[in-house]
Short mmCIF file of C-alpha atoms and ligand atoms in Angstrom, two decimals:
data_model
loop_
_atom_site.label_atom_id
_atom_site.label_comp_id
_atom_site.label_asym_id
_atom_site.label_seq_id
_atom_site.Cartn_x
_atom_site.Cartn_y
_atom_site.Cartn_z
CA ALA A 241 39.44 -36.11 -5.51
CA LYS A 242 40.10 -39.62 -6.71
CA ALA A 243 37.17 -39.50 -9.10
CA ALA A 244 38.32 -36.16 -10.45
CA GLY A 245 41.77 -37.61 -11.01
CA LYS A 246 40.30 -40.46 -12.95
CA LYS A 247 38.30 -38.08 -15.09
CA ARG A 248 41.34 -35.96 -15.84
CA TRP A 249 43.24 -39.04 -16.85
CA ARG A 250 40.42 -39.88 -19.24
CA LEU A 251 40.54 -36.47 -20.87
CA PHE A 252 44.15 -36.98 -21.82
CA HIS A 253 43.81 -40.60 -22.79
CA PRO A 254 45.32 -40.89 -26.28
CA GLU A 255 42.36 -42.72 -27.77
CA PHE A 256 39.95 -40.13 -26.47
CA HIS A 257 42.21 -37.41 -27.76
CA SER A 258 42.32 -38.82 -31.29
CA LYS A 259 38.52 -39.08 -31.25
CA LEU A 260 38.31 -35.43 -30.30
CA VAL A 261 40.66 -34.53 -33.14
CA ALA A 262 38.63 -36.56 -35.66
CA ARG A 263 35.44 -34.99 -34.41
CA HIS A 264 36.87 -31.51 -34.69
CA GLU A 265 38.24 -32.18 -38.17
CA LEU A 266 34.91 -33.53 -39.45
CA GLN A 267 32.96 -30.71 -37.84
CA ALA A 268 35.25 -28.11 -39.40
CA GLY A 269 35.10 -29.72 -42.84
CA MET A 270 31.34 -29.92 -43.02
CA ASP A 271 30.67 -26.35 -44.19
CA THR A 272 32.88 -26.75 -47.23
CA ALA A 273 31.65 -30.27 -47.92
CA ILE A 274 28.04 -29.06 -47.94
CA ALA A 275 28.87 -26.08 -50.15
CA ASP A 276 30.76 -28.37 -52.55
CA HIS A 277 28.08 -31.09 -52.51
CA ALA A 278 30.91 -33.39 -51.51
CA PHE A 279 28.64 -36.10 -50.12
CA ALA A 280 27.55 -39.30 -51.79
CA LEU A 281 24.52 -41.55 -51.62
CA ARG A 282 24.36 -45.30 -51.61
CA TYR A 283 21.15 -47.18 -52.32
CA GLN A 284 20.03 -50.39 -50.68
CA PRO A 285 16.95 -52.17 -52.05
CA ILE A 286 13.93 -53.01 -49.92
CA VAL A 287 12.59 -56.21 -51.41
CA GLU A 288 9.77 -58.74 -51.29
CA VAL A 289 10.96 -61.38 -48.85
CA ARG A 290 9.16 -64.04 -50.89
CA ASP A 291 11.06 -63.61 -54.16
CA GLY A 292 13.57 -60.78 -53.69
CA ALA A 293 11.82 -58.41 -56.11
CA PRO A 294 12.71 -54.78 -55.32
CA ALA A 295 9.91 -52.56 -53.96
CA GLY A 296 11.94 -49.50 -53.01
CA LEU A 297 15.43 -48.22 -52.29
CA GLU A 298 16.77 -46.66 -49.10
CA ALA A 299 19.19 -43.76 -49.55
CA LEU A 300 22.21 -43.99 -47.24
CA ILE A 301 24.63 -41.10 -47.02
CA ARG A 302 28.44 -41.31 -47.16
CA TRP A 303 31.14 -38.69 -46.88
CA PRO A 304 34.10 -39.27 -49.18
CA HIS A 305 36.72 -37.48 -47.09
CA ALA A 306 40.16 -36.58 -48.44
CA ARG A 307 42.07 -37.84 -45.39
CA ARG A 308 39.62 -40.22 -43.75
CA GLY A 309 38.34 -42.17 -46.74
CA MET A 310 34.65 -43.01 -47.02
CA VAL A 311 33.25 -41.79 -43.70
CA PRO A 312 30.11 -43.73 -42.62
CA PRO A 313 27.06 -41.80 -41.37
CA ASP A 314 27.47 -43.04 -37.81
CA GLN A 315 30.55 -40.83 -37.61
CA PHE A 316 29.03 -37.54 -38.75
CA ILE A 317 25.21 -37.50 -38.60
CA ALA A 318 25.20 -36.84 -34.85
CA LEU A 319 27.75 -34.06 -35.34
CA ALA A 320 25.64 -32.57 -38.12
CA GLU A 321 22.63 -32.65 -35.82
CA GLU A 322 24.52 -30.81 -33.08
CA SER A 323 25.83 -28.14 -35.41
CA GLY A 324 22.66 -27.70 -37.46
CA HIS A 325 24.40 -28.89 -40.64
CA ILE A 326 21.80 -31.65 -40.76
CA MET A 327 19.27 -29.22 -42.29
CA PRO A 328 21.13 -28.47 -45.57
CA LEU A 329 22.58 -31.99 -45.56
CA GLY A 330 19.18 -33.62 -45.15
CA ALA A 331 17.69 -31.38 -47.85
CA TRP A 332 20.47 -32.48 -50.20
CA VAL A 333 19.76 -36.17 -49.50
CA LEU A 334 16.04 -35.69 -50.16
CA GLU A 335 16.59 -33.88 -53.44
CA HIS A 336 19.14 -36.34 -54.76
CA ALA A 337 17.28 -39.46 -53.72
CA ALA A 338 14.07 -38.08 -55.28
CA LEU A 339 15.88 -37.29 -58.54
CA ASP A 340 17.55 -40.71 -58.78
CA ILE A 341 14.44 -42.71 -57.92
CA ALA A 342 12.24 -40.68 -60.28
CA ARG A 343 14.73 -41.43 -63.06
CA TRP A 344 14.74 -45.15 -62.26
CA GLN A 345 10.96 -45.20 -62.21
CA ARG A 346 10.85 -43.67 -65.67
CA ALA A 347 13.25 -46.37 -66.89
CA ARG A 348 10.76 -49.11 -66.00
CA PRO A 349 7.32 -47.67 -66.69
CA GLN A 350 5.69 -51.09 -67.02
CA ARG A 351 6.43 -52.04 -63.41
CA ALA A 352 5.04 -50.99 -60.03
CA PRO A 353 6.82 -47.74 -59.11
CA LEU A 354 9.84 -48.10 -56.85
CA TYR A 355 9.75 -45.87 -53.82
CA ALA A 356 12.46 -43.76 -52.25
CA SER A 357 13.05 -44.33 -48.54
CA VAL A 358 14.91 -41.45 -46.91
CA ASN A 359 16.26 -41.20 -43.36
CA VAL A 360 15.28 -38.06 -41.50
CA SER A 361 16.85 -37.14 -38.19
CA ALA A 362 15.02 -35.59 -35.28
CA ARG A 363 16.35 -32.05 -35.55
CA GLN A 364 15.78 -32.02 -39.30
CA PHE A 365 12.18 -33.13 -38.90
CA ARG A 366 11.50 -30.47 -36.28
CA ASP A 367 12.96 -27.69 -38.43
CA PRO A 368 10.27 -25.27 -39.65
CA GLY A 369 11.72 -25.46 -43.18
CA PHE A 370 11.48 -29.25 -43.40
CA LEU A 371 8.06 -29.53 -45.04
CA GLU A 372 8.93 -27.01 -47.72
CA GLY A 373 12.13 -29.00 -48.41
CA VAL A 374 10.05 -32.13 -48.98
CA ARG A 375 7.72 -30.27 -51.32
CA ARG A 376 10.66 -28.82 -53.22
CA ALA A 377 12.32 -32.22 -53.64
CA LEU A 378 9.09 -33.69 -55.01
CA ARG A 379 8.49 -30.75 -57.33
CA SER A 380 11.97 -30.61 -58.80
CA SER A 381 12.22 -34.37 -59.34
CA GLY A 382 8.66 -35.05 -60.44
CA LEU A 383 8.53 -37.91 -57.92
CA ALA A 384 4.96 -38.64 -56.80
CA PRO A 385 4.41 -38.08 -53.05
CA GLY A 386 3.16 -41.67 -52.88
CA SER A 387 6.65 -42.80 -53.91
CA LEU A 388 8.35 -41.20 -50.92
CA VAL A 389 8.80 -42.83 -47.52
CA LEU A 390 10.41 -40.89 -44.68
CA GLU A 391 12.18 -43.03 -42.08
CA LEU A 392 11.94 -41.57 -38.58
CA THR A 393 13.40 -43.01 -35.41
CA GLU A 394 11.56 -42.99 -32.14
CA THR A 395 13.58 -40.04 -30.94
CA VAL A 396 11.42 -37.93 -33.25
CA LEU A 397 8.17 -39.35 -31.92
CA MET A 398 9.22 -39.26 -28.28
CA ARG A 399 8.59 -35.55 -28.00
CA ARG A 400 4.90 -35.74 -28.85
CA ASP A 401 4.69 -32.00 -29.41
CA ALA A 402 2.37 -29.97 -31.60
CA GLN A 403 5.05 -29.17 -34.19
CA ILE A 404 5.62 -32.86 -34.87
CA ARG A 405 1.92 -33.63 -35.14
CA THR A 406 1.38 -30.75 -37.53
CA THR A 407 4.26 -31.81 -39.76
CA MET A 408 3.06 -35.43 -39.77
CA ALA A 409 -0.47 -34.40 -40.66
CA ALA A 410 0.80 -32.22 -43.50
CA LEU A 411 2.91 -35.09 -44.85
CA LYS A 412 -0.10 -37.40 -44.77
CA GLU A 413 -2.16 -34.77 -46.52
CA LEU A 414 0.53 -34.59 -49.18
CA GLY A 415 0.54 -38.38 -49.60
CA VAL A 416 4.04 -39.04 -48.25
CA SER A 417 4.46 -42.21 -46.12
CA ILE A 418 6.10 -42.49 -42.73
CA ALA A 419 8.16 -45.41 -41.47
CA ILE A 420 9.44 -46.03 -37.95
CA ASP A 421 13.09 -46.98 -38.32
CA ASP A 422 14.81 -49.40 -35.92
CA PHE A 423 11.38 -50.41 -34.63
CA GLY A 424 11.44 -52.19 -31.30
CA THR A 425 14.61 -50.60 -29.94
CA GLY A 426 12.83 -47.71 -28.22
CA PHE A 427 10.92 -47.73 -24.98
CA SER A 428 7.27 -47.46 -25.90
CA SER A 429 7.08 -48.32 -29.58
CA LEU A 430 3.55 -49.60 -29.39
CA SER A 431 2.00 -46.40 -28.12
CA TYR A 432 3.34 -44.47 -31.12
CA LEU A 433 1.31 -46.64 -33.43
CA ARG A 434 -1.90 -45.32 -31.95
CA GLU A 435 -0.74 -41.74 -31.72
CA PHE A 436 0.84 -41.11 -35.09
CA PRO A 437 -0.11 -41.80 -38.71
CA ILE A 438 2.53 -44.48 -39.34
CA ASP A 439 2.59 -46.57 -42.54
CA VAL A 440 5.64 -48.80 -42.22
CA LEU A 441 7.53 -50.55 -39.40
CA LYS A 442 11.18 -51.31 -40.02
CA VAL A 443 12.00 -54.07 -37.55
CA ASP A 444 15.47 -53.51 -36.19
CA LYS A 445 18.27 -55.84 -37.24
CA SER A 446 18.83 -56.90 -33.60
CA PHE A 447 15.48 -58.74 -33.73
CA ILE A 448 16.42 -60.51 -36.95
CA ASP A 449 20.00 -61.52 -36.05
CA ASN A 450 19.15 -64.57 -33.93
CA ILE A 451 15.80 -65.38 -35.40
CA THR A 452 16.81 -68.85 -36.58
CA THR A 453 18.12 -69.92 -33.17
CA ASP A 454 16.10 -67.95 -30.62
CA PRO A 455 12.39 -68.82 -30.20
CA GLN A 456 11.83 -65.61 -28.22
CA GLN A 457 12.93 -63.53 -31.18
CA VAL A 458 10.62 -65.50 -33.42
CA ALA A 459 7.73 -64.78 -31.06
CA LEU A 460 8.56 -61.06 -30.96
CA VAL A 461 8.79 -60.68 -34.72
CA GLU A 462 5.65 -62.75 -35.20
CA GLY A 463 3.90 -60.45 -32.75
CA ILE A 464 5.05 -57.36 -34.63
CA VAL A 465 3.89 -58.82 -37.95
CA ARG A 466 0.49 -59.63 -36.48
CA ILE A 467 0.04 -56.19 -34.92
CA ALA A 468 1.05 -54.57 -38.18
CA ASP A 469 -1.51 -56.70 -40.03
CA VAL A 470 -4.28 -55.61 -37.69
CA LEU A 471 -3.31 -51.95 -38.00
CA GLY A 472 -2.80 -52.12 -41.75
CA LEU A 473 0.92 -51.33 -41.63
CA GLN A 474 3.68 -52.72 -43.78
CA VAL A 475 6.62 -54.50 -42.17
CA VAL A 476 10.22 -54.42 -43.37
CA ALA A 477 12.71 -56.75 -41.65
CA GLU A 478 16.16 -55.13 -41.53
CA GLY A 479 19.54 -56.79 -41.73
CA ILE A 480 18.65 -60.12 -43.37
CA GLU A 481 21.96 -61.83 -44.10
CA HIS A 482 21.12 -65.52 -44.42
CA GLU A 483 18.74 -67.59 -46.49
CA GLU A 484 17.45 -69.32 -43.34
CA GLN A 485 16.36 -65.95 -41.94
CA ARG A 486 14.64 -65.07 -45.20
CA ALA A 487 12.75 -68.37 -45.35
CA LEU A 488 11.60 -68.07 -41.75
CA LEU A 489 10.43 -64.47 -42.23
CA ALA A 490 8.55 -65.43 -45.38
CA GLU A 491 6.86 -68.22 -43.45
CA MET A 492 5.90 -65.72 -40.72
CA GLY A 493 4.19 -63.54 -43.28
CA CYS A 494 6.68 -60.71 -43.16
CA ARG A 495 6.32 -59.24 -46.63
CA TYR A 496 9.34 -56.93 -47.02
CA GLY A 497 13.01 -57.18 -46.13
CA GLN A 498 16.36 -55.58 -46.54
CA GLY A 499 19.87 -56.86 -46.00
CA TYR A 500 23.14 -58.11 -47.40
CA LEU A 501 21.47 -61.37 -48.49
CA PHE A 502 19.60 -59.41 -51.18
CA ALA A 503 21.96 -56.51 -51.82
CA ARG A 504 24.43 -54.25 -50.06
CA PRO A 505 24.18 -50.48 -50.30
CA MET A 506 25.23 -49.64 -53.89
CA THR A 507 26.32 -46.61 -55.88
CA ALA A 508 23.66 -45.12 -58.18
CA HIS A 509 25.45 -46.77 -61.08
CA GLN A 510 25.45 -50.19 -59.42
CA ALA A 511 21.81 -49.73 -58.41
CA GLU A 512 20.90 -49.12 -62.03
CA SER A 513 22.38 -52.39 -63.23
CA TYR A 514 20.91 -54.18 -60.21
CA LEU A 515 17.45 -52.89 -61.19
CA HIS A 516 18.08 -53.89 -64.77
CA ARG A 517 19.06 -57.39 -63.68
CA SER A 518 16.00 -57.70 -61.45
CA ALA A 519 13.63 -56.89 -64.31
CA PRO A 520 11.41 -59.82 -65.32
CA ALA A 521 12.40 -61.73 -68.47
P1 C2E B 208 19.71 -47.37 -40.65
O1 C2E B 208 18.75 -46.37 -41.22
O2 C2E B 208 19.19 -48.32 -39.65
O3 C2E B 208 20.32 -48.11 -41.91
C1 C2E B 208 20.71 -49.47 -41.92
C2 C2E B 208 22.19 -49.63 -41.77
O4 C2E B 208 22.49 -51.02 -41.73
C3 C2E B 208 23.00 -49.08 -42.94
O5 C2E B 208 24.26 -48.64 -42.44
C4 C2E B 208 23.17 -50.29 -43.83
O6 C2E B 208 24.29 -50.22 -44.67
C5 C2E B 208 23.33 -51.38 -42.81
N1 C2E B 208 22.87 -52.68 -43.30
C6 C2E B 208 21.93 -52.96 -44.21
N2 C2E B 208 21.77 -54.29 -44.38
C7 C2E B 208 22.64 -54.88 -43.54
C8 C2E B 208 22.96 -56.26 -43.23
O7 C2E B 208 22.41 -57.20 -43.79
N3 C2E B 208 23.92 -56.46 -42.29
C9 C2E B 208 24.55 -55.45 -41.66
N4 C2E B 208 25.50 -55.75 -40.75
N5 C2E B 208 24.28 -54.14 -41.92
C10 C2E B 208 23.33 -53.86 -42.83
P2 C2E B 208 24.87 -47.22 -42.83
O8 C2E B 208 24.67 -46.97 -44.29
O9 C2E B 208 26.26 -47.17 -42.29
O10 C2E B 208 23.95 -46.20 -42.04
C11 C2E B 208 23.98 -46.15 -40.64
C12 C2E B 208 22.91 -45.24 -40.11
O11 C2E B 208 23.18 -43.87 -40.47
C13 C2E B 208 21.53 -45.52 -40.66
O12 C2E B 208 20.96 -46.61 -39.98
C14 C2E B 208 20.83 -44.21 -40.41
O13 C2E B 208 20.36 -44.14 -39.09
C15 C2E B 208 21.95 -43.19 -40.59
N6 C2E B 208 21.84 -42.57 -41.92
C16 C2E B 208 22.26 -43.01 -43.12
N7 C2E B 208 21.98 -42.12 -44.10
C17 C2E B 208 21.34 -41.10 -43.51
C18 C2E B 208 20.79 -39.86 -43.99
O14 C2E B 208 20.77 -39.53 -45.20
N8 C2E B 208 20.21 -39.03 -43.04
C19 C2E B 208 20.16 -39.38 -41.72
N9 C2E B 208 19.59 -38.51 -40.87
N10 C2E B 208 20.68 -40.51 -41.24
C20 C2E B 208 21.26 -41.37 -42.12
CA1 CA B 209 16.88 -46.28 -42.11
CA1 CA B 210 17.15 -49.11 -39.35
CA1 CA B 211 19.98 -48.01 -37.31
#
């Protein structure tokens, strides 16, 4: 009875209540927002750790909300997954990112093509319409399949079912690359590398945070870099904020990185001038 009392108290706790209200408001607004294309993308470069040259750009979604300001994805992606809104939302992200990146590629034809890195959530990846959405985004933008990377978290791979294998195989066949996002935070990361056709490991920020002070972190990241080398995978270190981290990662042979040190997520407009600035003299 005591436990039940505690629980009831929790339900009416003001902070919990306001979270419920926010959740309900966002959930209710999503239909209209999707119909109105009322979402926005930010782009954060993935760069060569050695010299900061951009190799690709990750698309990161935002929701400019009338009452709540710029709502970050952590506050609505999970809701969109629950409600199924993630399917049209994810398709929109793919199409827009493909269009923007294809345009930026055309603006710098003399350089190695930038790739688009797009986050895909578990339910979206499992949806039977997903593959066709990828094909459509490539077709309508003219982006080459080799210029698209899909970032999956381990929650996608955890299921190990036939549907996921089939979709992965079809993506490979198409020439689209697959990255494991937040690598190292799951339970059995290493086994996925044998089981699935992975191309890129994005080492989670939590491994990079203390890399300049914690020898254990250094050993872990070094281990990941070495395994990736053996398996022919690319490594991207996430969340690089300080020059000391960059220098250490470069020394460890980690080729790619991402983080505030190089650039924050930018509007398409800002990304354009960033790319212009980063062009060689
Ligand atoms: P993520 O894919 O791990 O993306 C990295 C997050 O870390 C981004 O937050 C980015 O802004 C932030 N970040 C990048 N560099 C630094 C750094 O140096 N320091 C710090 N402190 N943070 C850094 P954001 O944009 O709020 O996105 C949060 C998460 O939302 C993403 O994590 C991703 O899981 C999800 N997400 C974003 N866009 C999409 C999308 O279009 N579809 C899906 N399904 N999920 C998305
Ligand atoms: Ca990501
Ligand atoms: Ca990540
Ligand atoms: Ca993350």
